Short mmCIF file of C-alpha atoms in Angstrom, two decimals:
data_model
loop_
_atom_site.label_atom_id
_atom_site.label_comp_id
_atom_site.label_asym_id
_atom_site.label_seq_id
_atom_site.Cartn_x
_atom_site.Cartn_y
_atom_site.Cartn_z
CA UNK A 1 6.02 -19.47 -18.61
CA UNK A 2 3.49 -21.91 -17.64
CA UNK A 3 -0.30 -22.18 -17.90
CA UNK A 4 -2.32 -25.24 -17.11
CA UNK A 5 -2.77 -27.72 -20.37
CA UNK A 6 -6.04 -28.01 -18.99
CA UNK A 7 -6.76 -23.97 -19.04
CA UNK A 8 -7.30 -22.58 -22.44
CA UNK A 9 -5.27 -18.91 -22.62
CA UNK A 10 -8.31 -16.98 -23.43
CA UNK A 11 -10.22 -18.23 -20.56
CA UNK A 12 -7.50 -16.68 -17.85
CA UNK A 13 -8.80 -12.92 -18.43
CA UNK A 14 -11.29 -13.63 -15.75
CA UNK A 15 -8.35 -15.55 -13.56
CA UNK A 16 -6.76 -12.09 -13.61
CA UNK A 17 -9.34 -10.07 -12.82
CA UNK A 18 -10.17 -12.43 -9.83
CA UNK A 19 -6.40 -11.81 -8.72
CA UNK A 20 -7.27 -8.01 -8.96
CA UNK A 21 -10.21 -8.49 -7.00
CA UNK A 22 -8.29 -10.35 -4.23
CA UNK A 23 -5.85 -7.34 -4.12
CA UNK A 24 -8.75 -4.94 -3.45
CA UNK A 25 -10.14 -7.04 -0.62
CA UNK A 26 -6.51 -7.22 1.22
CA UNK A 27 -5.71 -3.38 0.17
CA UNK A 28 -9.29 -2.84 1.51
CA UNK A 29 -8.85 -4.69 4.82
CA UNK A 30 -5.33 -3.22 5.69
CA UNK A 31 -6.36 0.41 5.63
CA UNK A 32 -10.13 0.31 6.95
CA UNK A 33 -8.75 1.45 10.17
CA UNK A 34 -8.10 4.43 9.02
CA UNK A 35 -11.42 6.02 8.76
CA UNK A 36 -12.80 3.36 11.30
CA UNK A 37 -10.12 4.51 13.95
CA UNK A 38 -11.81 6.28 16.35
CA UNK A 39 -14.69 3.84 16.49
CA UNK A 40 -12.30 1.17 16.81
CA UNK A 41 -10.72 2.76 19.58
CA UNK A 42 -13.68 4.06 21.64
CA UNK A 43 -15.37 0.75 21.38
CA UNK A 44 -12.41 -1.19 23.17
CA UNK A 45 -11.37 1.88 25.45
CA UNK A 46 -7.79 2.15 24.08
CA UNK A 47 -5.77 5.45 22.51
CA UNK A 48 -6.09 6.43 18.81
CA UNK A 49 -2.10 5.66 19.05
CA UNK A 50 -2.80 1.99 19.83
CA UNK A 51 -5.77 1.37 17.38
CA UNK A 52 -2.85 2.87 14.97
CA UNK A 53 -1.11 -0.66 15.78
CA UNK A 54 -4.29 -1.93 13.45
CA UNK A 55 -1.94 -0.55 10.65
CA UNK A 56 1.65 -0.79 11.94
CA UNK A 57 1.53 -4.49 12.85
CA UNK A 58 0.59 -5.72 9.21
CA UNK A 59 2.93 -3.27 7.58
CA UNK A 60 5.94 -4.76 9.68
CA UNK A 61 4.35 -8.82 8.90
CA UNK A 62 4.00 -8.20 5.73
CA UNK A 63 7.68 -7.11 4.94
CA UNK A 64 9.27 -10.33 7.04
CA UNK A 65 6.49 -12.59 5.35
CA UNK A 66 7.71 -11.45 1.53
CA UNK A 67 11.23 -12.56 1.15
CA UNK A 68 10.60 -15.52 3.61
CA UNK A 69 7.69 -16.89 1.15
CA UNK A 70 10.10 -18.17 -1.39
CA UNK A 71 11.36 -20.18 0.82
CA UNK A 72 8.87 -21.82 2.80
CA UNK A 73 6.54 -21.71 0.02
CA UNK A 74 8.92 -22.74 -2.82
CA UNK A 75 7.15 -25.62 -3.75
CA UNK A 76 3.58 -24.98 -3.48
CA UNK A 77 1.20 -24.70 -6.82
CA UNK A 78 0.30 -20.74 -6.82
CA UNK A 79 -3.00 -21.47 -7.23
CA UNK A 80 -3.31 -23.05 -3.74
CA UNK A 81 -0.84 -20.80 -2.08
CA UNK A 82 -3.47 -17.60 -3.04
CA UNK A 83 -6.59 -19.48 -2.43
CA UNK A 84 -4.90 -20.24 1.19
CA UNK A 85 -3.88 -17.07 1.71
CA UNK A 86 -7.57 -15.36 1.05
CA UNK A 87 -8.49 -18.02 3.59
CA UNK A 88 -6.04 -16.47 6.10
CA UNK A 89 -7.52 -13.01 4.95
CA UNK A 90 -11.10 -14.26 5.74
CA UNK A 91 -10.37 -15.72 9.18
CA UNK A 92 -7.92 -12.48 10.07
CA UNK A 93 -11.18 -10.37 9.09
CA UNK A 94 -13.55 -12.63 11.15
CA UNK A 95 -11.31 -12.69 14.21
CA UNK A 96 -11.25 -8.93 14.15
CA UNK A 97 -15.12 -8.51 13.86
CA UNK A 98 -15.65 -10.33 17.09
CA UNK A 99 -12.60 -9.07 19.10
CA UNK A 100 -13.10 -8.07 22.46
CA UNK A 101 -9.76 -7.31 23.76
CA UNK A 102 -6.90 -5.47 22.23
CA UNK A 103 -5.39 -8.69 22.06
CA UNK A 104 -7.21 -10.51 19.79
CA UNK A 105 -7.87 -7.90 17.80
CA UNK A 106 -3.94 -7.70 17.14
CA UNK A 107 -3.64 -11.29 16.39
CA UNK A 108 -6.40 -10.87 13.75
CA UNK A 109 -4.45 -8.65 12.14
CA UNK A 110 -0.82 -10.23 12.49
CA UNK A 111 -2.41 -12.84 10.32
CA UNK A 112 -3.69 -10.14 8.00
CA UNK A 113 0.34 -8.91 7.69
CA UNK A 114 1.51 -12.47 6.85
CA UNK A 115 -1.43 -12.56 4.11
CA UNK A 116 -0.52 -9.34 2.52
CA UNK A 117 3.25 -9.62 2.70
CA UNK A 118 2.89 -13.15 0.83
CA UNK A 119 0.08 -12.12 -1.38
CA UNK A 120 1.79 -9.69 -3.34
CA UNK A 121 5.27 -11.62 -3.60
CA UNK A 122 3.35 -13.91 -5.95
CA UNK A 123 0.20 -11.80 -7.08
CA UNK A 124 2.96 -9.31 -8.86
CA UNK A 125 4.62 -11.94 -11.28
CA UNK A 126 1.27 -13.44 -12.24
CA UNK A 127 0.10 -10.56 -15.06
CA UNK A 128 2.66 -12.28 -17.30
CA UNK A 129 2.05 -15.74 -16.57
CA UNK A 130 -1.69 -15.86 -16.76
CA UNK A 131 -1.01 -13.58 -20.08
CA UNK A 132 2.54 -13.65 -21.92
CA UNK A 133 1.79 -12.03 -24.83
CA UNK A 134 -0.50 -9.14 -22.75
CA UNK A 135 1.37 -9.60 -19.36
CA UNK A 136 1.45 -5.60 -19.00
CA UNK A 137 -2.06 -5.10 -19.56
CA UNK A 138 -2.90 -8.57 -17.26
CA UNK A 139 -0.33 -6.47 -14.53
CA UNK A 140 -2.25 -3.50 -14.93
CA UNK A 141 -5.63 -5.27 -14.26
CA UNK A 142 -4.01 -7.11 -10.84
CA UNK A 143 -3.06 -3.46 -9.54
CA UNK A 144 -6.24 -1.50 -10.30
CA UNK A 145 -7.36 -3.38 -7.17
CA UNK A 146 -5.08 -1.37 -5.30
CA UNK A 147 -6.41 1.78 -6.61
CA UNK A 148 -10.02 0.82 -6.15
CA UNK A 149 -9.40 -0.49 -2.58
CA UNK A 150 -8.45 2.90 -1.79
CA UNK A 151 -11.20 4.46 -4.03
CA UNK A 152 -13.61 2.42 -3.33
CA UNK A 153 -13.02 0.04 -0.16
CA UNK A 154 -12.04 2.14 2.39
CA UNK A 155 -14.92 5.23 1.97
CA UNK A 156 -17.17 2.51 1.68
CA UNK A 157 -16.18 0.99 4.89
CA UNK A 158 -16.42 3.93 6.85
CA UNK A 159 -19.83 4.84 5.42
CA UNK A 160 -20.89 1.11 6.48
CA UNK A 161 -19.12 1.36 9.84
CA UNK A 162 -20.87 4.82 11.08
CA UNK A 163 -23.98 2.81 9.97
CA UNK A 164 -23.72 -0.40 11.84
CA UNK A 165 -20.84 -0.17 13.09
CA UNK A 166 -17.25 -1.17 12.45
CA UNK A 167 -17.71 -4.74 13.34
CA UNK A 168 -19.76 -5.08 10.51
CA UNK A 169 -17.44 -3.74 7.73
CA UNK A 170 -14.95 -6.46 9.12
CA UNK A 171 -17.78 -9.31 8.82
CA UNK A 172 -18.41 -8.12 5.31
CA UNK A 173 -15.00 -7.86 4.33
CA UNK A 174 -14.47 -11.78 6.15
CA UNK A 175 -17.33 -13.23 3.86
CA UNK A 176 -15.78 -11.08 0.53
CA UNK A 177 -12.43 -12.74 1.31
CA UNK A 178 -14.18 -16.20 1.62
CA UNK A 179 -16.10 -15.46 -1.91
CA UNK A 180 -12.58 -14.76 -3.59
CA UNK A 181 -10.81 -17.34 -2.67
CA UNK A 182 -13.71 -19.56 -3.99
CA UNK A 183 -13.09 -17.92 -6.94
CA UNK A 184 -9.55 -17.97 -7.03
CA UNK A 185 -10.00 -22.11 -6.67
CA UNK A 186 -12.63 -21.79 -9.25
CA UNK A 187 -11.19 -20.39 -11.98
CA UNK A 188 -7.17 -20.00 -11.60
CA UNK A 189 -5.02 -22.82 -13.92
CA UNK A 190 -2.56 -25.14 -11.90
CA UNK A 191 0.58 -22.22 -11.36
CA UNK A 192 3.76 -24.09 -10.43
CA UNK A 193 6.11 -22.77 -8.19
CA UNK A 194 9.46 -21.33 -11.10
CA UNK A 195 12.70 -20.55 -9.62
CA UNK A 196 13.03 -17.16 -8.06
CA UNK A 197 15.94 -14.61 -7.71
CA UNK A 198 17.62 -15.49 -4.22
CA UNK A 199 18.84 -14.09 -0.98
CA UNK A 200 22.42 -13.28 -3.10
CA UNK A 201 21.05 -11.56 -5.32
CA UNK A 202 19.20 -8.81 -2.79
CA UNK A 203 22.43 -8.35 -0.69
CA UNK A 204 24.78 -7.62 -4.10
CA UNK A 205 22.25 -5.24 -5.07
CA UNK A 206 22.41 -3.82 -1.48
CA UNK A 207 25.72 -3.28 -1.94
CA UNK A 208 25.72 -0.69 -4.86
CA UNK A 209 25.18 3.26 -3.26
CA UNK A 210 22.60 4.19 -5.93
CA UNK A 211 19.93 1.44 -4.87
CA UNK A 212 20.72 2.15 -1.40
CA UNK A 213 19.62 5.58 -1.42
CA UNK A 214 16.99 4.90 -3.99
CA UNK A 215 15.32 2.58 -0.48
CA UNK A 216 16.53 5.39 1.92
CA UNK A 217 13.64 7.66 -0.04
CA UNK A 218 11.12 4.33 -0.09
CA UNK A 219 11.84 4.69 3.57
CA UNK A 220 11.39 8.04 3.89
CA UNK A 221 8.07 8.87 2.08
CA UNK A 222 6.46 5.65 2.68
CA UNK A 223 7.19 6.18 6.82
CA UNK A 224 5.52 9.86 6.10
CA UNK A 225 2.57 9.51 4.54
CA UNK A 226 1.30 6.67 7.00
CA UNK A 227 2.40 8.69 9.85
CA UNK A 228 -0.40 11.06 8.50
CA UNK A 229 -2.52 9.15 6.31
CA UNK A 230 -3.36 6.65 9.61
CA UNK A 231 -4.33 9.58 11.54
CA UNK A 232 -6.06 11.37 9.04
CA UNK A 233 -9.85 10.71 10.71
CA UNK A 234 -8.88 11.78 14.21
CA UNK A 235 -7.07 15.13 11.93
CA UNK A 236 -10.35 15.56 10.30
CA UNK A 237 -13.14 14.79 13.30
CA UNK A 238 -11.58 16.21 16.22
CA UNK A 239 -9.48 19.09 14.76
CA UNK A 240 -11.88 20.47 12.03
CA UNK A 241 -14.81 18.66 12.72
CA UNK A 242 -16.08 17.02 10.04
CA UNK A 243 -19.28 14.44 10.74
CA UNK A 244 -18.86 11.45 9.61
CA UNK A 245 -20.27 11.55 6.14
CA UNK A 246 -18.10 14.32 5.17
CA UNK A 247 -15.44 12.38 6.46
CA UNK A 248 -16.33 9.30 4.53
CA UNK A 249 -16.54 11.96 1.50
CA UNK A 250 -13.20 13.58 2.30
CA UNK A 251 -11.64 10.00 2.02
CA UNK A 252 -14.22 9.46 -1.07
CA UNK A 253 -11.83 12.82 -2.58
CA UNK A 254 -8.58 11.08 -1.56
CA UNK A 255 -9.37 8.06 -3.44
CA UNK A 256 -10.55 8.95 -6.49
CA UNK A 257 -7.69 11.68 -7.02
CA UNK A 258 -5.62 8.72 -6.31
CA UNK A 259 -6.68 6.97 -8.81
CA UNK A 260 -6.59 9.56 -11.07
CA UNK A 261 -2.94 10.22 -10.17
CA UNK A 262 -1.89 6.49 -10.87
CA UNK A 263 -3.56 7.16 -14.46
CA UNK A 264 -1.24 10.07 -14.98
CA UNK A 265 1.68 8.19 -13.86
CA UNK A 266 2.71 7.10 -16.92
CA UNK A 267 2.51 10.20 -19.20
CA UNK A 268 4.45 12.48 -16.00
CA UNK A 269 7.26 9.69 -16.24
CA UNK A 270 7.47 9.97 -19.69
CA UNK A 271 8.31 13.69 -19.11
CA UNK A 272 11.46 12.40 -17.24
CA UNK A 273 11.68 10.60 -14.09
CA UNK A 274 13.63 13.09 -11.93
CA UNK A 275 10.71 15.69 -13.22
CA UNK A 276 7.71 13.01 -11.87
CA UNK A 277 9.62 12.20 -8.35
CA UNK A 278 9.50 16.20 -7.33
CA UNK A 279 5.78 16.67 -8.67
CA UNK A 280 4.98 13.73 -6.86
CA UNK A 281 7.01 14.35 -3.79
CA UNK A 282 5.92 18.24 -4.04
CA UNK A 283 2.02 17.02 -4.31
CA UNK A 284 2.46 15.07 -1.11
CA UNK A 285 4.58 17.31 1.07
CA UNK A 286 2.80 20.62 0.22
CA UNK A 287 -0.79 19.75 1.79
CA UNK A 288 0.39 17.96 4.51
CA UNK A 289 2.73 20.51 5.50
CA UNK A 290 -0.68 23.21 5.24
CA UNK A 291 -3.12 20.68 6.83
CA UNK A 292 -0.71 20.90 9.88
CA UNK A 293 -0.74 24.59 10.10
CA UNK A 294 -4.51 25.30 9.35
CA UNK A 295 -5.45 25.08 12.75
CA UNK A 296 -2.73 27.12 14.38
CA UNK A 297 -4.28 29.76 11.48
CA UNK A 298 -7.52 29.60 12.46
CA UNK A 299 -8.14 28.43 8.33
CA UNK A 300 -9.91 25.03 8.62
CA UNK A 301 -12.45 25.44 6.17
CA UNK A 302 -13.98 22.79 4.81
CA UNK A 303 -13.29 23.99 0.92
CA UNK A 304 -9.63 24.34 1.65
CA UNK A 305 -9.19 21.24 3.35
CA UNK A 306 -10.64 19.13 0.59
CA UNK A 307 -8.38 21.09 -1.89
CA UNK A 308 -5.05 19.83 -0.02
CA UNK A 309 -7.06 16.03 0.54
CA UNK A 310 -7.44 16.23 -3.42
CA UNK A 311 -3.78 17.25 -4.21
CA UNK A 312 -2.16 14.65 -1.37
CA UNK A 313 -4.46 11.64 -2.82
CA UNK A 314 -3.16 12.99 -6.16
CA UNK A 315 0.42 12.91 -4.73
CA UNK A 316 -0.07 9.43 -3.39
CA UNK A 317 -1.52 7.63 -6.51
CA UNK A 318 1.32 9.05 -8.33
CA UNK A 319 4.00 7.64 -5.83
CA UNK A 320 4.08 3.49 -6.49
CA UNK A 321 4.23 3.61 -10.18
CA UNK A 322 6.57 6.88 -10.10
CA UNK A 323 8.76 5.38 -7.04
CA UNK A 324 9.09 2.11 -8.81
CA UNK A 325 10.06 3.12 -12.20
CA UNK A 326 12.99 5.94 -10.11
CA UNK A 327 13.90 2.60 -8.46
CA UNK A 328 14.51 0.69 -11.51
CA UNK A 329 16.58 3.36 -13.39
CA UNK A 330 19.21 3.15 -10.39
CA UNK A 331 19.43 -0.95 -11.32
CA UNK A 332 18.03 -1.37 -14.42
CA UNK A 333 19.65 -4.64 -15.20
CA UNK A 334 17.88 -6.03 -11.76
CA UNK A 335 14.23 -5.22 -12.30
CA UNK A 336 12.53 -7.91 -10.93
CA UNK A 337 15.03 -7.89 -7.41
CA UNK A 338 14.59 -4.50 -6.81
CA UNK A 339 11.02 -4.76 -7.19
CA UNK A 340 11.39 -7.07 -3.80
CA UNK A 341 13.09 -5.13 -2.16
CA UNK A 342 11.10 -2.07 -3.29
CA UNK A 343 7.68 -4.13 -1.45
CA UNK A 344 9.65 -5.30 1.36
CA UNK A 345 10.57 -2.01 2.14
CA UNK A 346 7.61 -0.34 1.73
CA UNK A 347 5.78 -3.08 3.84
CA UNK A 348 8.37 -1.89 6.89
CA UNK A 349 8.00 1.65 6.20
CA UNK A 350 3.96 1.37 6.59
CA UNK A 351 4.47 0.58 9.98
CA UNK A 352 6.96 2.56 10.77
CA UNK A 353 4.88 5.07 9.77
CA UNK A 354 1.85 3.99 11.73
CA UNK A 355 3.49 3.56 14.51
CA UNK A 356 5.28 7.04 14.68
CA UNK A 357 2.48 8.73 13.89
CA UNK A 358 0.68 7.42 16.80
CA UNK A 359 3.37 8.00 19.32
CA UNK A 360 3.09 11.80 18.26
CA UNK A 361 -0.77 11.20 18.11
CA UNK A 362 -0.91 10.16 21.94
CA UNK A 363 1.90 12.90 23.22
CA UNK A 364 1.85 15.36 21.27
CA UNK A 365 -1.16 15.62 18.91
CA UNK A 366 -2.45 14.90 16.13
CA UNK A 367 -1.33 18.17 14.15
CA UNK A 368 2.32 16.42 14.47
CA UNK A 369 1.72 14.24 12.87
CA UNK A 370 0.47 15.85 9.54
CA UNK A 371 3.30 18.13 9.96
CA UNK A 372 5.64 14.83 10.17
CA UNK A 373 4.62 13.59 6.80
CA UNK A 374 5.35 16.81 5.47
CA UNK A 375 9.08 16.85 6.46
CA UNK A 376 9.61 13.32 5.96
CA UNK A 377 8.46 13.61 1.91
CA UNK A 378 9.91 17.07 1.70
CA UNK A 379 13.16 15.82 2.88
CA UNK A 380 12.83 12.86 0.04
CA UNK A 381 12.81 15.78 -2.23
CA UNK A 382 16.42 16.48 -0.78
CA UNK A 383 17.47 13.35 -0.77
CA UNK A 384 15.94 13.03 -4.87
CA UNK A 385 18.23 16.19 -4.93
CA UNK A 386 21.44 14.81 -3.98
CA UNK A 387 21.38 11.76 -5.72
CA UNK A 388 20.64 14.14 -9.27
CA UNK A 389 23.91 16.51 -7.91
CA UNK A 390 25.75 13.01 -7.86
CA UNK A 391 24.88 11.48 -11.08
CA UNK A 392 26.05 15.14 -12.98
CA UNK A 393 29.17 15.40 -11.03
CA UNK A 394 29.93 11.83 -12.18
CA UNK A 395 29.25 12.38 -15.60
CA UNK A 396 30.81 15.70 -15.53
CA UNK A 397 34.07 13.60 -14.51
CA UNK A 398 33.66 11.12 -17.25
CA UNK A 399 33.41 13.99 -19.62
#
């Protein structure tokens, strides 16, 4: 693995945390819509369902732009190819702060999807180049911005939009972008481009039954919880009636019991992996499942709802590192590929998820849409089920 001659080893700590810091301004910007939504959609006179779009359009960009980058970006110095891309983050952000039409406000973020999607095709691999001997702990570092953009980022935002409103949080976020990418340029060695698993590769591993139905379950919860999760402030502001700073507190809750669920991850999988799926899948599908029926039960209170916002952020900061390492025991001699496929999918089931969950938003309500994420992870469960049922029966047969 290379690092720049010119770059001493110990001085790339910082390099990496920059790289982290560049994943929590792009998780950030991708899911400020969600407690921003209604402002959003009120402020250019178009349907919760369509500000939804905020969320779909990047999900879908970002999972064409991720395999495609190793090809038209095969060449390019990773240091340049990040710094560009935080560019691309900083203009999508700008061009969505002074949006006037639904249009534009799209095309911001279309350029936000092609950011993400190429973003984390190279920002995953660079724990262990920046750091070969600590490339786990480097890794680690990169992906906390994920948990603090969630944590942190989005709560914030939605604090800062009911204040000034939600063109602000989008100028903010615009000049943040700008600042890392200066610092990406600043302090990132020279990162050649190093030859990359191809196209073959993804369709062998396609090809094998136990990977396939590892992605039908990416599919599955992933499409879920942002059928919900998108529609979670119009759930909370029109249906239980929250104001806006117990809203922003509610998502506050989410956030931090995600983060506390991706520090768990690890000693949950070490009690087996089919054991952390159905905790996981059982934390997510549970509250959604209740949230949906509360209403109908005349049970909204605020205590109880911030109980089953607790458990489902607990759920869903369990879910990458739990999903992954599922993933990777159905191919573990193809780590790194299904780890592509595993974002790439994802990516595709984010708007998927969106967008679903904002057709039931607009025709049916927003209750169906909770009660939509429910199914879809409690049917993952079934799907976990079957593929345990297979594995015995085919090592009952060997036997």
């Amino acid at each position: 693995m290379h690092i720049s001659d010119k770059t001493p080893l110990e001085s790339t700590w910082p390099a990496v945390a920059t790289v982290g810091v560049g994943a929590f301004a792009l998780v950030t910007t991708e899911f400020l819509p969600v407690g921003l939504l209604p402002n959003i959609a009120a402020d250019l006179a178009i349907t919760e369902g369509q500000a939804g779009l905020m969320v779909t359009l990047p999900g879908f960009l970002a999972a064409l732009a991720a395999p495609l980058t190793l090809q038209w970006a095969a060449r390019l110095d990773r240091r340049f190819l990040l710094v560009g891309l935080l560019g691309l983050l900083a203009i999508s952000n700008a061009l969505v702060s002074v949006a006037d039409t639904f249009w534009i406000l799209l095309v911001g973020r279309v350029m936000l999807g092609l950011a993400v999607g190429s973003f984390w095709t190279i920002a995953g691999t660079l724990g262990f180049r920046l750091r070969p001997a600590q490339g786990a702990r480097a890794t680690a570092l990169i992906f906390s911005g994920v948990s603090l953009g969630t944590v942190a980022g989005v709560p914030a935002g939605t604090l800062l939009g009911d204040w000034l409103g939600w063109r602000v949080v989008f100028e903010v976020a615009a000049v943040t972008s700008m600042l890392v990418a200066l610092a990406l340029y600043r302090l990132l060695p020279s990162l050649p481009s190093q030859t990359q698993t191809g196209a073959a590769a993804l369709f062998k591993l396609m090809n094998e039954p136990s990977p396939r139905l590892g992605l039908l379950a990416v599919l599955l919860v992933f499409s879920g919880q942002f059928a919900a999760y998108t529609y979670v402030a119009p759930y909370l502001d029109g249906l239980i009636g929250l104001n806006s700073q117990m809203l922003s507190l509610a998502l506050l809750v989410f956030g931090v019991a995600g983060f506390i669920g991706n520090g768990l991850g690890a000693t949950l999988i070490n009690k087996g992996i089919q054991t952390a799926m159905a905790v996981t899948l059982i934390l997510m599908a549970a509250p959604m499942l209740i949230l949906a029926a509360l209403p109908s039960l005349q049970l909204a209170v605020s205590s109880v709802v911030f109980v089953l916002i607790l458990l489902w952020g607990l759920g869903f900061g369990l879910l990458p590192m739990v999903m992954q390492s599922w993933l990777f025991s159905l191919a573990p001699t193809q780590p790194e590929t299904m780890g592509a496929v595993f974002v790439c999918s994802a990516q595709v089931s984010i708007g998927i998820g969106a967008l679903g969950g904002g057709l039931l938003v607009d025709n049916l309500g927003v209750v169906t849409a909770m009660a939509a994420g429910g199914v879809l992870a409690g049917i993952t469960l079934l799907v976990l089920r079957s593929h345990r049922l297979n594995v015995n029966q085919q090592e009952t047969k060997a036997i």
